[in-house]
Amino acid sequence: MPIRLLLIKPHDSYLQISLIDRAGIYAHLENIIKTTNPTRNDGVFLWRTDEKVIKWIIRSYSKYAILSHKWLRGTPGEITYGHWNKGQLDPKSVGYEKLSNFCRTAWKDYGITLAWMDTICIDKDSSSELDESIRSMYAWYERASICIVYLSETQTITQIPHDTWFTRGWTLQELLAPKSLKFYSSEWCRLAQDKNNDKENSVILNFIEKATMMSASEVTTKHYVPLSRRMQWAASRTVTREEDTAYSLMGIFNVSISIAYGEGADRAFHRLLEEIIKTTPQGILDLFNWAGDYKNNKYGTSLLPSSPQYY
């Protein structure tokens, strides 16, 4: 469960959005457990003290939607945790509009009342929280009930391959991790009109392949793809902070390393490779399937590259 979630309470003419931490999430679920007495499909009444009911409630009401997007740049920009905590919210700003549209989409299209958005749900001033969040982010996307992908440059389905969302470092794991994913246009309309999983939509998968050169099977079965091929996916992607080239790949290789902004891209990537070597029992030789000048690698040897671009 993420550190914080947005709690969405629908009213007749508006949505009430609040930000709750894990204690608030548990209190929210506890209240539902105390006030809900569901029946099974066969009509047999189940009392709220029944363990099966509690598990059913937790499964049903702890579902959350998660957003994948490109950050707004410049002022006023995104609504951050700091803005929310200080009450510095402008309902007319582009950042607030994105937050509101995301929550509205989660509720209206999927009936979900919990949501996660990186801009507001992470306190980036806390180094320990930032470390936990970055190391856990792949799992949070993987466990989400639905990943809503907002393509801010796309109006129609045929424009999908040209959106720069596909060129960013962090969005690679946000494409791969979720079990269920849905692409939305700049106007917050579904690009594929049905509500089905876009990872099972052959038309969408074809557009993803055009944008990324990743086949449909690679998008849906990433852990069975050779190590060097996974590195190729990241080779041409860009990040704002240089160390994120390595940090954004942890989940894709099922490893975890500490976050140390300021260490530099080369050192961060070398630590990532070391951890992959330590923890990957099969196919590890494929990690050495690269080409380039090893002299540029300050932290490794001739066996290890300094960047995914060498794959």
mmCIF file of C-alpha atoms in Angstrom:
data_model
loop_
_atom_site.group_PDB
_atom_site.id
_atom_site.type_symbol
_atom_site.label_atom_id
_atom_site.label_comp_id
_atom_site.label_asym_id
_atom_site.label_seq_id
_atom_site.Cartn_x
_atom_site.Cartn_y
_atom_site.Cartn_z
ATOM 1 C CA MET A 1 0.000 0.000 0.000
ATOM 2 C CA PRO A 2 1.391 3.458 -0.906
ATOM 3 C CA ILE A 3 2.351 5.881 1.868
ATOM 4 C CA ARG A 4 -0.532 8.199 0.945
ATOM 5 C CA LEU A 5 -3.641 8.043 -1.197
ATOM 6 C CA LEU A 6 -6.215 10.508 -2.401
ATOM 7 C CA LEU A 7 -9.661 9.738 -0.974
ATOM 8 C CA ILE A 8 -12.488 10.617 -3.360
ATOM 9 C CA LYS A 9 -15.954 11.268 -1.933
ATOM 10 C CA PRO A 10 -18.560 11.881 -4.660
ATOM 11 C CA HIS A 11 -21.367 14.384 -4.094
ATOM 12 C CA ASP A 12 -24.209 15.395 -6.386
ATOM 13 C CA SER A 13 -22.366 18.192 -8.149
ATOM 14 C CA TYR A 14 -18.729 17.804 -7.122
ATOM 15 C CA LEU A 15 -16.034 15.490 -5.788
ATOM 16 C CA GLN A 16 -14.521 16.013 -2.367
ATOM 17 C CA ILE A 17 -10.823 15.097 -2.481
ATOM 18 C CA SER A 18 -8.705 14.577 0.614
ATOM 19 C CA LEU A 19 -5.168 13.274 1.125
ATOM 20 C CA ILE A 20 -4.788 10.481 3.679
ATOM 21 C CA ASP A 21 -1.756 8.611 5.000
ATOM 22 C CA ARG A 22 -1.617 4.898 5.812
ATOM 23 C CA ALA A 23 -3.249 5.436 9.196
ATOM 24 C CA GLY A 24 -6.061 7.267 7.431
ATOM 25 C CA ILE A 25 -6.360 4.492 4.854
ATOM 26 C CA TYR A 26 -6.670 1.844 7.580
ATOM 27 C CA ALA A 27 -9.211 3.992 9.454
ATOM 28 C CA HIS A 28 -11.200 4.374 6.236
ATOM 29 C CA LEU A 29 -11.259 0.605 5.698
ATOM 30 C CA GLU A 30 -12.022 -0.058 9.369
ATOM 31 C CA ASN A 31 -15.052 2.214 9.164
ATOM 32 C CA ILE A 32 -16.295 0.343 6.098
ATOM 33 C CA ILE A 33 -15.811 -2.991 7.879
ATOM 34 C CA LYS A 34 -17.898 -1.745 10.810
ATOM 35 C CA THR A 35 -20.742 -0.482 8.653
ATOM 36 C CA THR A 36 -20.945 -3.030 5.830
ATOM 37 C CA ASN A 37 -22.905 -6.297 5.931
ATOM 38 C CA PRO A 38 -22.715 -7.750 2.425
ATOM 39 C CA THR A 39 -24.438 -10.914 1.222
ATOM 40 C CA ARG A 40 -22.963 -13.633 -0.867
ATOM 41 C CA ASN A 41 -24.251 -14.396 -4.349
ATOM 42 C CA ASP A 42 -26.332 -17.233 -2.922
ATOM 43 C CA GLY A 43 -28.120 -14.756 -0.651
ATOM 44 C CA VAL A 44 -26.658 -16.060 2.600
ATOM 45 C CA PHE A 45 -26.151 -13.180 5.036
ATOM 46 C CA LEU A 46 -22.629 -12.681 6.263
ATOM 47 C CA TRP A 47 -22.098 -10.809 9.516
ATOM 48 C CA ARG A 48 -19.437 -8.115 9.604
ATOM 49 C CA THR A 49 -17.360 -10.111 12.090
ATOM 50 C CA ASP A 50 -16.915 -12.869 9.536
ATOM 51 C CA GLU A 51 -13.269 -13.068 8.450
ATOM 52 C CA LYS A 52 -14.340 -13.696 4.866
ATOM 53 C CA VAL A 53 -16.369 -10.488 4.880
ATOM 54 C CA ILE A 54 -13.418 -8.486 6.144
ATOM 55 C CA LYS A 55 -11.197 -9.899 3.399
ATOM 56 C CA TRP A 56 -13.908 -9.172 0.827
ATOM 57 C CA ILE A 57 -14.223 -5.577 2.018
ATOM 58 C CA ILE A 58 -10.472 -5.019 1.971
ATOM 59 C CA ARG A 59 -10.200 -6.439 -1.559
ATOM 60 C CA SER A 60 -13.158 -4.391 -2.760
ATOM 61 C CA TYR A 61 -12.529 -1.070 -1.040
ATOM 62 C CA SER A 62 -8.726 -0.879 -1.011
ATOM 63 C CA LYS A 63 -8.559 -0.791 -4.803
ATOM 64 C CA TYR A 64 -6.803 2.307 -6.050
ATOM 65 C CA ALA A 65 -6.250 4.001 -9.389
ATOM 66 C CA ILE A 66 -2.783 5.263 -10.251
ATOM 67 C CA LEU A 67 -1.768 8.004 -12.679
ATOM 68 C CA SER A 68 1.018 7.920 -15.248
ATOM 69 C CA HIS A 69 1.793 11.278 -16.819
ATOM 70 C CA LYS A 70 4.471 13.794 -17.716
ATOM 71 C CA TRP A 71 5.091 16.521 -15.177
ATOM 72 C CA LEU A 72 4.066 20.054 -16.015
ATOM 73 C CA ARG A 73 7.074 22.352 -16.297
ATOM 74 C CA GLY A 74 7.252 25.955 -15.193
ATOM 75 C CA THR A 75 4.895 27.986 -13.036
ATOM 76 C CA PRO A 76 2.369 27.263 -11.617
ATOM 77 C CA GLY A 77 3.030 23.633 -12.553
ATOM 78 C CA GLU A 78 1.918 20.561 -10.620
ATOM 79 C CA ILE A 79 0.159 20.473 -7.269
ATOM 80 C CA THR A 80 2.747 18.982 -4.903
ATOM 81 C CA TYR A 81 2.517 17.563 -1.398
ATOM 82 C CA GLY A 82 3.970 20.818 -0.086
ATOM 83 C CA HIS A 83 1.284 22.876 -1.811
ATOM 84 C CA TRP A 84 -1.457 20.614 -0.457
ATOM 85 C CA ASN A 85 -0.058 20.566 3.071
ATOM 86 C CA LYS A 86 0.142 24.366 3.182
ATOM 87 C CA GLY A 87 -3.248 24.859 1.565
ATOM 88 C CA GLN A 88 -1.646 26.575 -1.428
ATOM 89 C CA LEU A 89 -4.169 25.359 -3.981
ATOM 90 C CA ASP A 90 -5.454 27.275 -6.981
ATOM 91 C CA PRO A 91 -8.536 25.483 -8.388
ATOM 92 C CA LYS A 92 -8.035 27.340 -11.674
ATOM 93 C CA SER A 93 -4.435 26.183 -12.197
ATOM 94 C CA VAL A 94 -3.461 23.581 -14.781
ATOM 95 C CA GLY A 95 -1.999 21.389 -12.039
ATOM 96 C CA TYR A 96 -5.204 21.379 -10.010
ATOM 97 C CA GLU A 97 -7.200 20.688 -13.163
ATOM 98 C CA LYS A 98 -5.075 17.588 -13.811
ATOM 99 C CA LEU A 99 -5.552 16.384 -10.232
ATOM 100 C CA SER A 100 -9.303 16.961 -10.412
ATOM 101 C CA ASN A 101 -9.686 15.265 -13.803
ATOM 102 C CA PHE A 102 -7.690 12.242 -12.652
ATOM 103 C CA CYS A 103 -9.861 11.760 -9.562
ATOM 104 C CA ARG A 104 -13.038 12.318 -11.567
ATOM 105 C CA THR A 105 -11.934 9.729 -14.138
ATOM 106 C CA ALA A 106 -11.069 7.186 -11.432
ATOM 107 C CA TRP A 107 -14.526 7.554 -9.912
ATOM 108 C CA LYS A 108 -16.649 8.025 -13.033
ATOM 109 C CA ASP A 109 -15.051 5.358 -15.252
ATOM 110 C CA TYR A 110 -14.029 2.772 -12.640
ATOM 111 C CA GLY A 111 -16.010 3.487 -9.466
ATOM 112 C CA ILE A 112 -12.757 3.789 -7.505
ATOM 113 C CA THR A 113 -12.531 6.093 -4.484
ATOM 114 C CA LEU A 114 -8.792 5.803 -3.755
ATOM 115 C CA ALA A 115 -6.133 7.184 -6.071
ATOM 116 C CA TRP A 116 -2.374 7.782 -6.230
ATOM 117 C CA MET A 117 -0.533 10.541 -8.069
ATOM 118 C CA ASP A 118 3.211 10.972 -7.611
ATOM 119 C CA THR A 119 3.198 14.771 -7.590
ATOM 120 C CA ILE A 120 0.997 15.053 -4.512
ATOM 121 C CA CYS A 121 1.294 11.700 -2.705
ATOM 122 C CA ILE A 122 5.064 11.869 -2.068
ATOM 123 C CA ASP A 123 6.723 14.300 0.334
ATOM 124 C CA LYS A 124 9.906 14.893 -1.638
ATOM 125 C CA ASP A 125 11.389 16.948 1.204
ATOM 126 C CA SER A 126 11.663 13.733 3.249
ATOM 127 C CA SER A 127 14.690 11.731 2.088
ATOM 128 C CA SER A 128 13.467 8.540 3.776
ATOM 129 C CA GLU A 129 10.019 8.839 2.215
ATOM 130 C CA LEU A 130 11.486 9.591 -1.199
ATOM 131 C CA ASP A 131 13.754 6.541 -0.889
ATOM 132 C CA GLU A 132 10.850 4.247 0.036
ATOM 133 C CA SER A 133 8.629 5.665 -2.682
ATOM 134 C CA ILE A 134 11.135 5.278 -5.508
ATOM 135 C CA ARG A 135 12.071 1.752 -4.445
ATOM 136 C CA SER A 136 8.404 0.762 -4.078
ATOM 137 C CA MET A 137 6.955 2.551 -7.080
ATOM 138 C CA TYR A 138 7.043 -0.394 -9.478
ATOM 139 C CA ALA A 139 5.088 -2.495 -6.975
ATOM 140 C CA TRP A 140 2.574 0.305 -6.432
ATOM 141 C CA TYR A 141 1.904 0.495 -10.168
ATOM 142 C CA GLU A 142 1.737 -3.287 -10.387
ATOM 143 C CA ARG A 143 -0.836 -3.546 -7.571
ATOM 144 C CA ALA A 144 -3.066 -0.733 -8.823
ATOM 145 C CA SER A 145 -6.530 -1.710 -9.971
ATOM 146 C CA ILE A 146 -6.148 0.549 -13.004
ATOM 147 C CA CYS A 147 -3.337 2.724 -14.339
ATOM 148 C CA ILE A 148 -4.697 5.821 -16.040
ATOM 149 C CA VAL A 149 -2.177 7.104 -18.594
ATOM 150 C CA TYR A 150 -2.662 10.771 -19.437
ATOM 151 C CA LEU A 151 -1.167 11.637 -22.835
ATOM 152 C CA SER A 152 -1.140 15.434 -22.755
ATOM 153 C CA GLU A 153 -0.034 15.801 -26.396
ATOM 154 C CA THR A 154 -2.506 13.335 -27.891
ATOM 155 C CA GLN A 155 -6.015 14.057 -29.151
ATOM 156 C CA THR A 156 -6.753 10.957 -31.261
ATOM 157 C CA ILE A 157 -5.752 7.310 -31.107
ATOM 158 C CA THR A 158 -3.509 7.569 -34.189
ATOM 159 C CA GLN A 159 -1.368 10.209 -32.451
ATOM 160 C CA ILE A 160 -0.371 7.854 -29.630
ATOM 161 C CA PRO A 161 3.066 6.886 -31.065
ATOM 162 C CA HIS A 162 4.129 10.541 -31.284
ATOM 163 C CA ASP A 163 3.481 11.496 -27.661
ATOM 164 C CA THR A 164 6.684 12.233 -25.736
ATOM 165 C CA TRP A 165 5.289 10.224 -22.799
ATOM 166 C CA PHE A 166 6.973 7.294 -24.556
ATOM 167 C CA THR A 167 10.409 8.956 -24.388
ATOM 168 C CA ARG A 168 10.626 9.532 -20.629
ATOM 169 C CA GLY A 169 12.602 7.282 -18.277
ATOM 170 C CA TRP A 170 10.030 6.767 -15.520
ATOM 171 C CA THR A 171 7.154 6.040 -17.880
ATOM 172 C CA LEU A 172 8.821 2.807 -19.015
ATOM 173 C CA GLN A 173 8.058 1.069 -15.722
ATOM 174 C CA GLU A 174 4.645 2.763 -15.678
ATOM 175 C CA LEU A 175 3.910 1.066 -19.002
ATOM 176 C CA LEU A 176 5.213 -2.338 -17.930
ATOM 177 C CA ALA A 177 4.171 -2.722 -14.288
ATOM 178 C CA PRO A 178 0.357 -2.280 -14.305
ATOM 179 C CA LYS A 179 -1.800 -5.306 -14.986
ATOM 180 C CA SER A 180 -4.556 -3.057 -16.321
ATOM 181 C CA LEU A 181 -3.862 0.187 -18.158
ATOM 182 C CA LYS A 182 -5.934 2.747 -20.054
ATOM 183 C CA PHE A 183 -4.746 5.603 -22.278
ATOM 184 C CA TYR A 184 -6.513 8.969 -22.104
ATOM 185 C CA SER A 185 -6.255 11.957 -24.432
ATOM 186 C CA SER A 186 -5.375 15.545 -23.567
ATOM 187 C CA GLU A 187 -9.119 16.097 -23.045
ATOM 188 C CA TRP A 188 -9.382 13.147 -20.629
ATOM 189 C CA CYS A 189 -11.262 10.951 -23.101
ATOM 190 C CA ARG A 190 -10.497 7.250 -23.524
ATOM 191 C CA LEU A 191 -8.454 6.813 -26.708
ATOM 192 C CA ALA A 192 -9.872 3.310 -27.119
ATOM 193 C CA GLN A 193 -13.574 3.827 -26.503
ATOM 194 C CA ASP A 194 -14.236 0.644 -24.543
ATOM 195 C CA LYS A 195 -13.307 0.249 -20.880
ATOM 196 C CA ASN A 196 -11.239 -2.883 -21.449
ATOM 197 C CA ASN A 197 -7.550 -3.186 -20.630
ATOM 198 C CA ASP A 198 -5.457 -1.468 -23.318
ATOM 199 C CA LYS A 199 -2.744 -4.078 -22.760
ATOM 200 C CA GLU A 200 -5.167 -6.532 -24.366
ATOM 201 C CA ASN A 201 -6.090 -4.224 -27.243
ATOM 202 C CA SER A 202 -4.233 -5.183 -30.434
ATOM 203 C CA VAL A 203 -4.691 -1.720 -31.965
ATOM 204 C CA ILE A 204 -3.198 0.006 -28.922
ATOM 205 C CA LEU A 205 -0.388 -2.549 -28.687
ATOM 206 C CA ASN A 206 0.461 -1.848 -32.314
ATOM 207 C CA PHE A 207 0.758 1.871 -31.562
ATOM 208 C CA ILE A 208 2.925 1.095 -28.512
ATOM 209 C CA GLU A 209 5.231 -0.956 -30.731
ATOM 210 C CA LYS A 210 5.525 1.946 -33.179
ATOM 211 C CA ALA A 211 6.437 4.289 -30.328
ATOM 212 C CA THR A 212 8.831 2.000 -28.439
ATOM 213 C CA MET A 213 9.847 -0.873 -30.747
ATOM 214 C CA MET A 214 8.560 -3.197 -28.011
ATOM 215 C CA SER A 215 6.454 -6.145 -29.110
ATOM 216 C CA ALA A 216 3.105 -6.955 -27.516
ATOM 217 C CA SER A 217 4.596 -9.948 -25.709
ATOM 218 C CA GLU A 218 7.402 -7.798 -24.301
ATOM 219 C CA VAL A 219 4.913 -5.286 -22.913
ATOM 220 C CA THR A 220 2.961 -8.003 -21.104
ATOM 221 C CA THR A 221 5.704 -10.493 -20.096
ATOM 222 C CA LYS A 222 8.699 -8.284 -19.301
ATOM 223 C CA HIS A 223 10.357 -10.566 -16.732
ATOM 224 C CA TYR A 224 10.882 -13.262 -19.371
ATOM 225 C CA VAL A 225 12.708 -10.876 -21.687
ATOM 226 C CA PRO A 226 16.552 -11.114 -21.812
ATOM 227 C CA LEU A 227 18.416 -8.596 -19.658
ATOM 228 C CA SER A 228 20.136 -6.850 -22.559
ATOM 229 C CA ARG A 229 16.819 -6.426 -24.347
ATOM 230 C CA ARG A 230 15.301 -4.761 -21.281
ATOM 231 C CA MET A 231 18.264 -2.384 -21.234
ATOM 232 C CA GLN A 232 17.597 -1.541 -24.880
ATOM 233 C CA TRP A 233 14.110 -0.335 -23.943
ATOM 234 C CA ALA A 234 15.695 2.330 -21.730
ATOM 235 C CA ALA A 235 18.613 3.227 -24.001
ATOM 236 C CA SER A 236 17.138 6.344 -25.594
ATOM 237 C CA ARG A 237 14.816 7.524 -22.811
ATOM 238 C CA THR A 238 15.427 10.819 -21.035
ATOM 239 C CA VAL A 239 15.248 11.833 -17.377
ATOM 240 C CA THR A 240 15.383 15.131 -15.506
ATOM 241 C CA ARG A 241 17.772 13.957 -12.781
ATOM 242 C CA GLU A 242 20.633 11.908 -14.200
ATOM 243 C CA GLU A 243 20.546 9.192 -11.516
ATOM 244 C CA ASP A 244 16.960 8.371 -12.479
ATOM 245 C CA THR A 245 18.252 6.502 -15.521
ATOM 246 C CA ALA A 246 19.269 3.771 -13.060
ATOM 247 C CA TYR A 247 16.634 4.261 -10.352
ATOM 248 C CA SER A 248 13.762 3.992 -12.836
ATOM 249 C CA LEU A 249 14.956 0.524 -13.889
ATOM 250 C CA MET A 250 14.951 -1.171 -10.468
ATOM 251 C CA GLY A 251 11.499 -2.702 -10.773
ATOM 252 C CA ILE A 252 12.052 -3.810 -14.347
ATOM 253 C CA PHE A 253 14.992 -5.919 -13.131
ATOM 254 C CA ASN A 254 13.376 -6.825 -9.796
ATOM 255 C CA VAL A 255 16.167 -5.293 -7.701
ATOM 256 C CA SER A 256 16.411 -2.529 -5.110
ATOM 257 C CA ILE A 257 19.225 -0.063 -4.440
ATOM 258 C CA SER A 258 19.378 2.928 -2.104
ATOM 259 C CA ILE A 259 18.576 6.353 -3.523
ATOM 260 C CA ALA A 260 21.489 8.803 -3.462
ATOM 261 C CA TYR A 261 20.872 11.833 -5.633
ATOM 262 C CA GLY A 262 24.154 13.562 -6.308
ATOM 263 C CA GLU A 263 26.138 10.357 -6.848
ATOM 264 C CA GLY A 264 25.980 10.787 -10.623
ATOM 265 C CA ALA A 265 24.505 8.676 -13.405
ATOM 266 C CA ASP A 266 27.562 6.425 -13.862
ATOM 267 C CA ARG A 267 27.809 5.381 -10.227
ATOM 268 C CA ALA A 268 24.057 4.844 -9.908
ATOM 269 C CA PHE A 269 24.007 2.653 -13.010
ATOM 270 C CA HIS A 270 27.044 0.692 -11.829
ATOM 271 C CA ARG A 271 25.313 -0.036 -8.500
ATOM 272 C CA LEU A 272 22.232 -1.154 -10.418
ATOM 273 C CA LEU A 273 24.303 -3.586 -12.508
ATOM 274 C CA GLU A 274 26.035 -4.942 -9.400
ATOM 275 C CA GLU A 275 22.673 -5.639 -7.769
ATOM 276 C CA ILE A 276 21.348 -7.354 -10.895
ATOM 277 C CA ILE A 277 24.422 -9.595 -10.951
ATOM 278 C CA LYS A 278 23.985 -10.463 -7.250
ATOM 279 C CA THR A 279 20.302 -11.321 -7.442
ATOM 280 C CA THR A 280 19.667 -12.681 -10.944
ATOM 281 C CA PRO A 281 20.360 -16.428 -11.091
ATOM 282 C CA GLN A 282 19.587 -17.075 -14.752
ATOM 283 C CA GLY A 283 20.630 -15.414 -17.989
ATOM 284 C CA ILE A 284 23.132 -13.165 -16.251
ATOM 285 C CA LEU A 285 25.710 -13.482 -19.042
ATOM 286 C CA ASP A 286 23.336 -11.565 -21.287
ATOM 287 C CA LEU A 287 24.022 -8.477 -19.162
ATOM 288 C CA PHE A 288 27.495 -8.336 -20.719
ATOM 289 C CA ASN A 289 26.048 -8.223 -24.241
ATOM 290 C CA TRP A 290 26.880 -4.591 -24.970
ATOM 291 C CA ALA A 291 29.192 -2.547 -27.187
ATOM 292 C CA GLY A 292 31.108 0.661 -26.578
ATOM 293 C CA ASP A 293 34.208 2.205 -25.045
ATOM 294 C CA TYR A 294 34.705 0.836 -21.533
ATOM 295 C CA LYS A 295 37.236 3.606 -20.800
ATOM 296 C CA ASN A 296 34.308 5.956 -20.216
ATOM 297 C CA ASN A 297 33.173 3.882 -17.241
ATOM 298 C CA LYS A 298 34.706 5.347 -14.075
ATOM 299 C CA TYR A 299 33.204 2.767 -11.725
ATOM 300 C CA GLY A 300 33.283 -0.494 -13.639
ATOM 301 C CA THR A 301 35.493 -2.672 -15.778
ATOM 302 C CA SER A 302 35.613 -3.596 -19.425
ATOM 303 C CA LEU A 303 32.781 -6.054 -18.693
ATOM 304 C CA LEU A 304 30.216 -3.459 -17.631
ATOM 305 C CA PRO A 305 28.944 -0.366 -19.478
ATOM 306 C CA SER A 306 28.257 3.005 -17.900
ATOM 307 C CA SER A 307 24.798 3.523 -19.387
ATOM 308 C CA PRO A 308 21.868 1.636 -20.993
ATOM 309 C CA GLN A 309 22.699 3.390 -24.268
ATOM 310 C CA TYR A 310 25.538 0.913 -24.852
ATOM 311 C CA TYR A 311 23.014 -1.892 -25.277
#
